[in-house]
PDB file of C-alpha atoms in Angstrom:
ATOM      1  CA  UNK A   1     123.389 114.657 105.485  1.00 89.00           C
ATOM      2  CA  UNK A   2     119.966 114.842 103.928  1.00 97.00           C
ATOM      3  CA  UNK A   3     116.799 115.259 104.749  1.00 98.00           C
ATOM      4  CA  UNK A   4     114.987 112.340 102.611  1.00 98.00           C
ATOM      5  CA  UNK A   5     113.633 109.861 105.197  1.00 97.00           C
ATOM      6  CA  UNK A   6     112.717 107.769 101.454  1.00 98.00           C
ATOM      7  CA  UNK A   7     109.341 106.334 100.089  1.00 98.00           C
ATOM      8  CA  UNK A   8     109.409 102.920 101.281  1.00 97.00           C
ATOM      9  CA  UNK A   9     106.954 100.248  99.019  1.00 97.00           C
ATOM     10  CA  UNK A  10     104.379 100.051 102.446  1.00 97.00           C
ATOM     11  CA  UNK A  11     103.490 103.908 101.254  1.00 97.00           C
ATOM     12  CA  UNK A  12     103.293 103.144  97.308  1.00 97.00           C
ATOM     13  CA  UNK A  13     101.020  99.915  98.036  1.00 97.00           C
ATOM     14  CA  UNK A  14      99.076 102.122 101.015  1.00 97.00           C
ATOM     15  CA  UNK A  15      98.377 104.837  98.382  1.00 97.00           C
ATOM     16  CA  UNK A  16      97.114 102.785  95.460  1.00 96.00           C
ATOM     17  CA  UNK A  17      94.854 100.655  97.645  1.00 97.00           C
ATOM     18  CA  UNK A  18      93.661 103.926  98.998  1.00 96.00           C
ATOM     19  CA  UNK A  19      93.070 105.120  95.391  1.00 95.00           C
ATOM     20  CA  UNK A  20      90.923 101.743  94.882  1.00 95.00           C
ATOM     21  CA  UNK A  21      88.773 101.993  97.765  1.00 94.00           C
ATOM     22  CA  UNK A  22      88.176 105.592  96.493  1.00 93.00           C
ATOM     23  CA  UNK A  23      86.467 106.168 100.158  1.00 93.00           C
ATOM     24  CA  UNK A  24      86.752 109.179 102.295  1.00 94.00           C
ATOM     25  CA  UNK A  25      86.337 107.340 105.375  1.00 96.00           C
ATOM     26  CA  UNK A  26      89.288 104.779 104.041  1.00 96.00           C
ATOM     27  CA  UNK A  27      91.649 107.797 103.221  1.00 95.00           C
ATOM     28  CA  UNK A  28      90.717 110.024 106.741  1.00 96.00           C
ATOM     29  CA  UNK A  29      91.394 106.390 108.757  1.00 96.00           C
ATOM     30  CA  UNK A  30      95.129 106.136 106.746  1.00 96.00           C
ATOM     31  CA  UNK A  31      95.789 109.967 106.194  1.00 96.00           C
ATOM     32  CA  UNK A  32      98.405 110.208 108.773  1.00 97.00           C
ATOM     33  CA  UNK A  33     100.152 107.012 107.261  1.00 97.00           C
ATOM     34  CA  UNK A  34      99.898 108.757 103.364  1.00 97.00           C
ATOM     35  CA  UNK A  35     101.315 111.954 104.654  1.00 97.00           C
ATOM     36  CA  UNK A  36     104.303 110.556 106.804  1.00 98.00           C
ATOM     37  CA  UNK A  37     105.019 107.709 104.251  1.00 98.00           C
ATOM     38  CA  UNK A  38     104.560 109.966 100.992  1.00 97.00           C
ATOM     39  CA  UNK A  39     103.983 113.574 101.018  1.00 97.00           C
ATOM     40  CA  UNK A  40     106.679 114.052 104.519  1.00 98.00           C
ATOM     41  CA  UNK A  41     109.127 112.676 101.964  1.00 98.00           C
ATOM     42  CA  UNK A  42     108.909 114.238  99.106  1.00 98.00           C
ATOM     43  CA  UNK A  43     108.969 117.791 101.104  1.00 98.00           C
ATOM     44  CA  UNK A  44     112.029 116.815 102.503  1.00 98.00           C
ATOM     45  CA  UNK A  45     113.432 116.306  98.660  1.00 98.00           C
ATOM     46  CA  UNK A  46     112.590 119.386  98.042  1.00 98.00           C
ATOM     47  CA  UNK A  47     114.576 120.760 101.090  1.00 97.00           C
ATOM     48  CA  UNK A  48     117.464 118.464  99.816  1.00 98.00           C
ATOM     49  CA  UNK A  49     117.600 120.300  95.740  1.00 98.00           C
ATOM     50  CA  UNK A  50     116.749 123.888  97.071  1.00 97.00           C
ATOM     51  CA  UNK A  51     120.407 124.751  97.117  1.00 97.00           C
ATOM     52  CA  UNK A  52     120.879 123.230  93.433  1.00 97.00           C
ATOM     53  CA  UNK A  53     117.892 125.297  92.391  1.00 97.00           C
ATOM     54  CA  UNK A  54     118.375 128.875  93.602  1.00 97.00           C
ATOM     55  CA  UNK A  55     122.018 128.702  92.935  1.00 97.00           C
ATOM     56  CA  UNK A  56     120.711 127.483  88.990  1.00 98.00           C
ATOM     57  CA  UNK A  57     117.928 130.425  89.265  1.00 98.00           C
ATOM     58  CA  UNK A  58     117.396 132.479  92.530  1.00 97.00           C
ATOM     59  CA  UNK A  59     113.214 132.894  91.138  1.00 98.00           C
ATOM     60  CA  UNK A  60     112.711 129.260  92.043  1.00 97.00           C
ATOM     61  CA  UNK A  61     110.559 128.379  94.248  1.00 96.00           C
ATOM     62  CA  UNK A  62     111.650 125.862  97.366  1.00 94.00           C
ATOM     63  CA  UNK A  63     109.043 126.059 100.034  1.00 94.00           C
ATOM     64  CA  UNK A  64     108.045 122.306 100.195  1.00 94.00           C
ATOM     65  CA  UNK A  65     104.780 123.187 101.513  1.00 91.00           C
ATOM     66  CA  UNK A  66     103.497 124.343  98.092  1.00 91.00           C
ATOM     67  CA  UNK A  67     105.288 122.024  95.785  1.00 96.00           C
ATOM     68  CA  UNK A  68     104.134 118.609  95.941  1.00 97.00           C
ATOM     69  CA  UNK A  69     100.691 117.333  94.440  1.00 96.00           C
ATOM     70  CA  UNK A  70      97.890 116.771  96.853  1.00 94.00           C
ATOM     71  CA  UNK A  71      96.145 113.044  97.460  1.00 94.00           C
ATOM     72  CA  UNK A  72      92.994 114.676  96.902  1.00 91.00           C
ATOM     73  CA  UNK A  73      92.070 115.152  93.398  1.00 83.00           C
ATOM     74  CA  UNK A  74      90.042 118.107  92.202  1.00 78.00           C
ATOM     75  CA  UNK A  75      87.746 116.382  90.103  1.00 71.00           C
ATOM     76  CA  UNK A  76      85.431 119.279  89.306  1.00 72.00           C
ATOM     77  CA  UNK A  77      86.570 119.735  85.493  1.00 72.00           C
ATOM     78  CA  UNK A  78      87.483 115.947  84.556  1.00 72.00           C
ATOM     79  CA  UNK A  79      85.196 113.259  83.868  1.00 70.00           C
ATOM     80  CA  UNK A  80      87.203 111.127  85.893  1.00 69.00           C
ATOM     81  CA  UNK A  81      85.929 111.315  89.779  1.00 69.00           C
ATOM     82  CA  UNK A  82      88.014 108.705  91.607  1.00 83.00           C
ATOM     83  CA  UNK A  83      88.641 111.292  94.471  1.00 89.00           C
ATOM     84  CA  UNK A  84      92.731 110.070  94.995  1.00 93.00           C
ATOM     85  CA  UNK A  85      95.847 109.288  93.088  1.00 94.00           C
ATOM     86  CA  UNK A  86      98.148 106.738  93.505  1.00 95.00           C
ATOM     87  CA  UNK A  87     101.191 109.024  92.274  1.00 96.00           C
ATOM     88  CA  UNK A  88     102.511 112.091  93.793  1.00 97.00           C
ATOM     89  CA  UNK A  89     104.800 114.852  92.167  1.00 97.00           C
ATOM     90  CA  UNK A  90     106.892 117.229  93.073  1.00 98.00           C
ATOM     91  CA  UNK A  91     107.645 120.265  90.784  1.00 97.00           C
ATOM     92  CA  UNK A  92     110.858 122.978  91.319  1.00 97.00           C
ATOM     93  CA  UNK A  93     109.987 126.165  89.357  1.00 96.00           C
ATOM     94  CA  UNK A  94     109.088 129.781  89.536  1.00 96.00           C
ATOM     95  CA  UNK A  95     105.813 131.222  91.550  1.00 94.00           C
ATOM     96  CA  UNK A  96     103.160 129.773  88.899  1.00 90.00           C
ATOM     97  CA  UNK A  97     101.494 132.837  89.337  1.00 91.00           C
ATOM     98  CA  UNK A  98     103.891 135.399  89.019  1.00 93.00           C
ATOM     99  CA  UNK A  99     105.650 133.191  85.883  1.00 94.00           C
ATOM    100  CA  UNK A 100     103.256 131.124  84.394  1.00 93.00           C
ATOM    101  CA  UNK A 101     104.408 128.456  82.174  1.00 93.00           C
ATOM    102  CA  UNK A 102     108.190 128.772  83.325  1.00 95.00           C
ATOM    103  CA  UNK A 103     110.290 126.052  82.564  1.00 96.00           C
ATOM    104  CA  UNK A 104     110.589 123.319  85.400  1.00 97.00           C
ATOM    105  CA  UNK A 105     112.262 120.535  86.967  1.00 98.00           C
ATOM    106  CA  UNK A 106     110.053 117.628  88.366  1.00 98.00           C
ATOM    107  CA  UNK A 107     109.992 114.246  90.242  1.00 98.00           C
ATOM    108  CA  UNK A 108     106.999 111.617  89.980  1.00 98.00           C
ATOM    109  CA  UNK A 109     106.508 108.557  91.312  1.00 98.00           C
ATOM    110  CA  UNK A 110     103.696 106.014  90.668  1.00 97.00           C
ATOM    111  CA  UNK A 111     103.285 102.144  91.052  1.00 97.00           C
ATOM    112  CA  UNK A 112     105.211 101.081  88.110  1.00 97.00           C
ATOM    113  CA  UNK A 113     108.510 103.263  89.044  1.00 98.00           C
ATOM    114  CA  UNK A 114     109.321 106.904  88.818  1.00 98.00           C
ATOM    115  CA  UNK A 115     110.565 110.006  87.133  1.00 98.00           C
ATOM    116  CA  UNK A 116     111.922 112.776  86.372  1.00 98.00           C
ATOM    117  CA  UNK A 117     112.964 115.550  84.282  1.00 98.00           C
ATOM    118  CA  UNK A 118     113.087 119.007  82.990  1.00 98.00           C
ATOM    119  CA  UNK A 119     109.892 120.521  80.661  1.00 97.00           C
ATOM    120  CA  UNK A 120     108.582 123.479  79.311  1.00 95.00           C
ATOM    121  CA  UNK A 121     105.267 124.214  77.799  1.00 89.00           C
ATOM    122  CA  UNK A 122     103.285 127.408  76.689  1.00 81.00           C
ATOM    123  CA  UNK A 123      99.750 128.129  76.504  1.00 77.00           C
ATOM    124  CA  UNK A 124     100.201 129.983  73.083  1.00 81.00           C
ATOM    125  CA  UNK A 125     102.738 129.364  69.993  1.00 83.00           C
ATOM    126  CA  UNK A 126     103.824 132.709  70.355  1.00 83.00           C
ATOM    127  CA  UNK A 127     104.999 132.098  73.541  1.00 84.00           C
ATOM    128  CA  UNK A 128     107.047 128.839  72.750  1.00 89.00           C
ATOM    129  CA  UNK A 129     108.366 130.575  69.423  1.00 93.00           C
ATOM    130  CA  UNK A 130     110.538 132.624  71.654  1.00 94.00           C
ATOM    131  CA  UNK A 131     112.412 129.378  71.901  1.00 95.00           C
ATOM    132  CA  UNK A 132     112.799 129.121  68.669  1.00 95.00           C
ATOM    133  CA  UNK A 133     114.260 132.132  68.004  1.00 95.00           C
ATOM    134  CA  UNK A 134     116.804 131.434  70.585  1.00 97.00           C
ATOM    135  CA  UNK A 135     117.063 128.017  69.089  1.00 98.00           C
ATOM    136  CA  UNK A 136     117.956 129.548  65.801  1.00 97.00           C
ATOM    137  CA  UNK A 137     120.309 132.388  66.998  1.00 97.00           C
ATOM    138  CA  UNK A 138     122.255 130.455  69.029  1.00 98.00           C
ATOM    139  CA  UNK A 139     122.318 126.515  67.664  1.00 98.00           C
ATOM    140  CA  UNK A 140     125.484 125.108  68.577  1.00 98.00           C
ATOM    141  CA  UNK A 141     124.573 126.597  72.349  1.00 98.00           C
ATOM    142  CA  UNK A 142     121.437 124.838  71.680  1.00 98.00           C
ATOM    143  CA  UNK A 143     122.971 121.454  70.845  1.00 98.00           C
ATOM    144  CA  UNK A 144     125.595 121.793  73.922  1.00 98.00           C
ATOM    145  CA  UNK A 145     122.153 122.143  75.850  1.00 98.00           C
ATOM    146  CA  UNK A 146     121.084 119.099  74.135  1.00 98.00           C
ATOM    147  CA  UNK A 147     124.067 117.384  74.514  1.00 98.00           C
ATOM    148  CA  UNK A 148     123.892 118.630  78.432  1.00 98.00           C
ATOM    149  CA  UNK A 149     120.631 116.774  79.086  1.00 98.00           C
ATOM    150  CA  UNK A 150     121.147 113.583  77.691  1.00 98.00           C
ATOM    151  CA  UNK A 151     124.463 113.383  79.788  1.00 98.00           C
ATOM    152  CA  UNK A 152     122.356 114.108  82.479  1.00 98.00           C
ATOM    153  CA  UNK A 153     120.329 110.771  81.671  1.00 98.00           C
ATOM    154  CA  UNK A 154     117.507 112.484  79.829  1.00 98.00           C
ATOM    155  CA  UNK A 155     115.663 111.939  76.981  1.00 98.00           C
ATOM    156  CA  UNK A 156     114.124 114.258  74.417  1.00 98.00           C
ATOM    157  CA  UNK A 157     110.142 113.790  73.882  1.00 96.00           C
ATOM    158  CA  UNK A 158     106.872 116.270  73.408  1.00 92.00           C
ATOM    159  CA  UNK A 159     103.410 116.068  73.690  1.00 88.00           C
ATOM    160  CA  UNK A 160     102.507 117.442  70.638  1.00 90.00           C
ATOM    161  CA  UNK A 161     104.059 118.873  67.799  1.00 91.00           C
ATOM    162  CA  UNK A 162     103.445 120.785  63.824  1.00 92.00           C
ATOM    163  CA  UNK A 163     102.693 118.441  60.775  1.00 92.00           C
ATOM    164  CA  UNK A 164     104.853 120.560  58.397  1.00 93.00           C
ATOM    165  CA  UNK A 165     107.960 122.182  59.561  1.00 94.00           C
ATOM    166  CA  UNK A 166     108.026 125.388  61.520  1.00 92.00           C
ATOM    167  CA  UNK A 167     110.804 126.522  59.848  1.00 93.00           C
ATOM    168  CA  UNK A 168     111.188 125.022  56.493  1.00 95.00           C
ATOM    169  CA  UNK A 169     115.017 126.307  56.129  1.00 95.00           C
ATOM    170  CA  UNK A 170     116.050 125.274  59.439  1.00 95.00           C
ATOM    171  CA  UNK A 171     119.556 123.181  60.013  1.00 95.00           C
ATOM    172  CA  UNK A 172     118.172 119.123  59.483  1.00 95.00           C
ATOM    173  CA  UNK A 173     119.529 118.655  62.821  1.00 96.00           C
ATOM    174  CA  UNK A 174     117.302 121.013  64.597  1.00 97.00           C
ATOM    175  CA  UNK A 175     113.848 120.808  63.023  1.00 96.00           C
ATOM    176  CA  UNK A 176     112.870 118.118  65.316  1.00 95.00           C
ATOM    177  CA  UNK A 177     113.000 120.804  68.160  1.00 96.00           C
ATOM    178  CA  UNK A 178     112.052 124.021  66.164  1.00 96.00           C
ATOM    179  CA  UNK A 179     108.466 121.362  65.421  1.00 95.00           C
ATOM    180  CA  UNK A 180     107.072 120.647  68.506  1.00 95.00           C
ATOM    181  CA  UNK A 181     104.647 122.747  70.478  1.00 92.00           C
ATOM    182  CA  UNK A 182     106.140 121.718  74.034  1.00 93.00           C
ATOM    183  CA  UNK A 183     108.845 119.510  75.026  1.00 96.00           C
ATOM    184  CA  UNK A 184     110.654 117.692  78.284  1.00 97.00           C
ATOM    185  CA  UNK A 185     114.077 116.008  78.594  1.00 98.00           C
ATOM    186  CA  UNK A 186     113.192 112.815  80.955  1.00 98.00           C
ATOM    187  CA  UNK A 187     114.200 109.849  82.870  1.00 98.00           C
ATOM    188  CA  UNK A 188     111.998 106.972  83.628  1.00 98.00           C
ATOM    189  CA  UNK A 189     112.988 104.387  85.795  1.00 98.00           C
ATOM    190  CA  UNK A 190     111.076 100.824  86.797  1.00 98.00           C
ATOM    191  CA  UNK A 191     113.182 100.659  89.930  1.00 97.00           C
ATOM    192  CA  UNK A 192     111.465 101.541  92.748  1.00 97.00           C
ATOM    193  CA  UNK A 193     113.661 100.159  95.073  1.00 97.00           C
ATOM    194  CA  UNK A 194     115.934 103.153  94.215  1.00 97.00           C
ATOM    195  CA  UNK A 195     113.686 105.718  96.091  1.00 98.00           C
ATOM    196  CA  UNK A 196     113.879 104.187  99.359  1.00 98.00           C
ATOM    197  CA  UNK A 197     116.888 105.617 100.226  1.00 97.00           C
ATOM    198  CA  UNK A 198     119.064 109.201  99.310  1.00 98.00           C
ATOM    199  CA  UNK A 199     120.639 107.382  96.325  1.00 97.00           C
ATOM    200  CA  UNK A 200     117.435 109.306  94.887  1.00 98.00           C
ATOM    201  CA  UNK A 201     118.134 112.847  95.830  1.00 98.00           C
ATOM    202  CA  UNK A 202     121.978 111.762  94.528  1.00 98.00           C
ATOM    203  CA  UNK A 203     120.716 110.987  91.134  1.00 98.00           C
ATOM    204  CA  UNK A 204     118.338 114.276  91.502  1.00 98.00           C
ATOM    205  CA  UNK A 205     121.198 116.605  92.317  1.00 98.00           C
ATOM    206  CA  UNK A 206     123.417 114.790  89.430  1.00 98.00           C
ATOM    207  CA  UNK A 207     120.417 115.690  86.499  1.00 98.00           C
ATOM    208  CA  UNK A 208     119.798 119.181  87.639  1.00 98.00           C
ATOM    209  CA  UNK A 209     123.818 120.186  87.886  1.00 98.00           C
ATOM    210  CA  UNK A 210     124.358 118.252  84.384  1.00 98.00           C
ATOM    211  CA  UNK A 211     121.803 119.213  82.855  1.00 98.00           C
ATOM    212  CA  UNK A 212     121.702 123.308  83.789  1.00 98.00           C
ATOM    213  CA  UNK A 213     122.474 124.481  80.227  1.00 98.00           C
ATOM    214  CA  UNK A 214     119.514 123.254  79.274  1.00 98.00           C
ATOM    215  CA  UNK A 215     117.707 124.902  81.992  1.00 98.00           C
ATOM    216  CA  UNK A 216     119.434 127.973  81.346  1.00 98.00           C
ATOM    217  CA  UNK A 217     118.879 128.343  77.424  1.00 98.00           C
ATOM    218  CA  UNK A 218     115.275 127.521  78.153  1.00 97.00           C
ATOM    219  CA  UNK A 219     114.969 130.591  81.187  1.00 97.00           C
ATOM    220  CA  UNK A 220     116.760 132.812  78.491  1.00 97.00           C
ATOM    221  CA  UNK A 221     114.082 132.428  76.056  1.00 96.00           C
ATOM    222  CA  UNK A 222     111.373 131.988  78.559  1.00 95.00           C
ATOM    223  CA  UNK A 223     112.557 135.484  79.918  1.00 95.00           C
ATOM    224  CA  UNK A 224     112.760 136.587  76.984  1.00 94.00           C
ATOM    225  CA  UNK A 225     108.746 136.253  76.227  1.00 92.00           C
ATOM    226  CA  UNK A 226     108.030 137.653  79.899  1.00 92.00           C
ATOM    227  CA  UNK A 227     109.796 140.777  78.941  1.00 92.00           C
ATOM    228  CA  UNK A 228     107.941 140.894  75.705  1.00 89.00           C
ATOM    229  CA  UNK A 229     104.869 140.703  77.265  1.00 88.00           C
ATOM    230  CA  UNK A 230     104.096 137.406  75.277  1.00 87.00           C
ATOM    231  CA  UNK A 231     103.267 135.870  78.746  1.00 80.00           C
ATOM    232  CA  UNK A 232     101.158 138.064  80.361  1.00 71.00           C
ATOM    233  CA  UNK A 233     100.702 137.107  84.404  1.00 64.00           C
ATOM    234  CA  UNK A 234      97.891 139.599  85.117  1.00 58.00           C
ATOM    235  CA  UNK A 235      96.109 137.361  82.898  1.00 53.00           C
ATOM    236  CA  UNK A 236      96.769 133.877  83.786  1.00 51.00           C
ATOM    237  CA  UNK A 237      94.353 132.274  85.219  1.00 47.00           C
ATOM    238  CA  UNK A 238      95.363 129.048  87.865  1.00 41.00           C
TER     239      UNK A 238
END
């Protein structure tokens, strides 16, 4: 049994017409609705991967309370000031504090469909060059990782990546992982129809059990930098 209760269309459409009104007085008159329809939902998610998650990596954070986005936007350092969003995520990774920039899983969901996915990205290249390193040491791991994910439904992309090749020499076959600057192994998915009911959490549980090597390789390295000192958490700043 599970503890979804599901994100029925009423709470998608209720959410982006309380993004367009953009009124405090709109969003304090439907709060109640938001929270039971949306946020209620998404904790209970949570509450239906936390076994997956600390049996993947006991550091992993599960308290629902803390894990899903708020309505509210915090518009003080964007240009942007429409005070709500119309999507809500939910992220399953270590105390952001304690570990910054830790690799994570996640679940989003906007208007046009949902998804989800595993990612990892550093605030410094000497931070995500640990991965490399691992990458290079242990490549056919690597590629089983790979191979892992996409089983797992996911896709390889990045946000950003080098011009010229981080490591000239490198195997052909990994350069397009040893280039980027951050990367994330995701599904997307128009059907929204699908989170209405567990057959979400299902699919949820399926990615993060398939797709654990990838997870792991990418906590190895992460590690890896903590114990370095590469990632310094006295320093990091929320």
């Amino acid at each position: 049994m599970y503890n979804y209760s599901g994100i029925k269309s009423e709470a998608i459409e209720l959410l982006a017409l309380n993004r367009f009104n953009n009124s405090k007085a709109f969003y304090e008159e439907h709060k109640e609705e938001i929270k039971q329809g949306a946020t209620v939902p998404m904790r209970q998610m949570i509450l239906d991967l936390s076994d997956l998650c600390t049996d993947l990596d006991p550091l992993i954070d599960t308290n629902p309370t803390y894990l899903v986005s708020r309505v509210r936007r915090d518009t003080r350092r964007t240009n942007n000031k429409l005070l709500y969003r119309e999507n809500l995520w939910l992220m399953l990774r270590r105390n952001k504090v304690a570990y910054p920039f830790a690799p994570f899983y996640w679940f989003e969901f906007t208007p046009e469909g949902y998804t989800y996915g595993l990612a990892v990205f550093m605030a410094k290249p000497a931070q995500f060059d640990f991965i490399r390193q691992l990458i290079l040491k242990e490549p056919e791991r690597w590629l089983d990782a790979v191979a892992a994910a996409e089983q797992a439904g996911l896709k390889f992309g990045f946000w950003d990546a080098y011009k010229k090749d981080r490591v000239p020499d490198a195997p052909e076959e990994l350069k397009k992982y040893l280039n980027v600057k951050n990367m994330e192994f995701v599904h997307y998915s128009p059907d929204l129809k699908k989170i209405e009911t567990t057959d979400i959490v299902d699919e949820m549980r399926y990615m993060i059990s398939v797709s654990s090597p990838m997870y792991e390789f990418l906590i190895e390295a992460y590690d890896n930098a903590f114990n370095e000192g590469i990632i310094d958490a006295e320093n990091y700043r929320r």
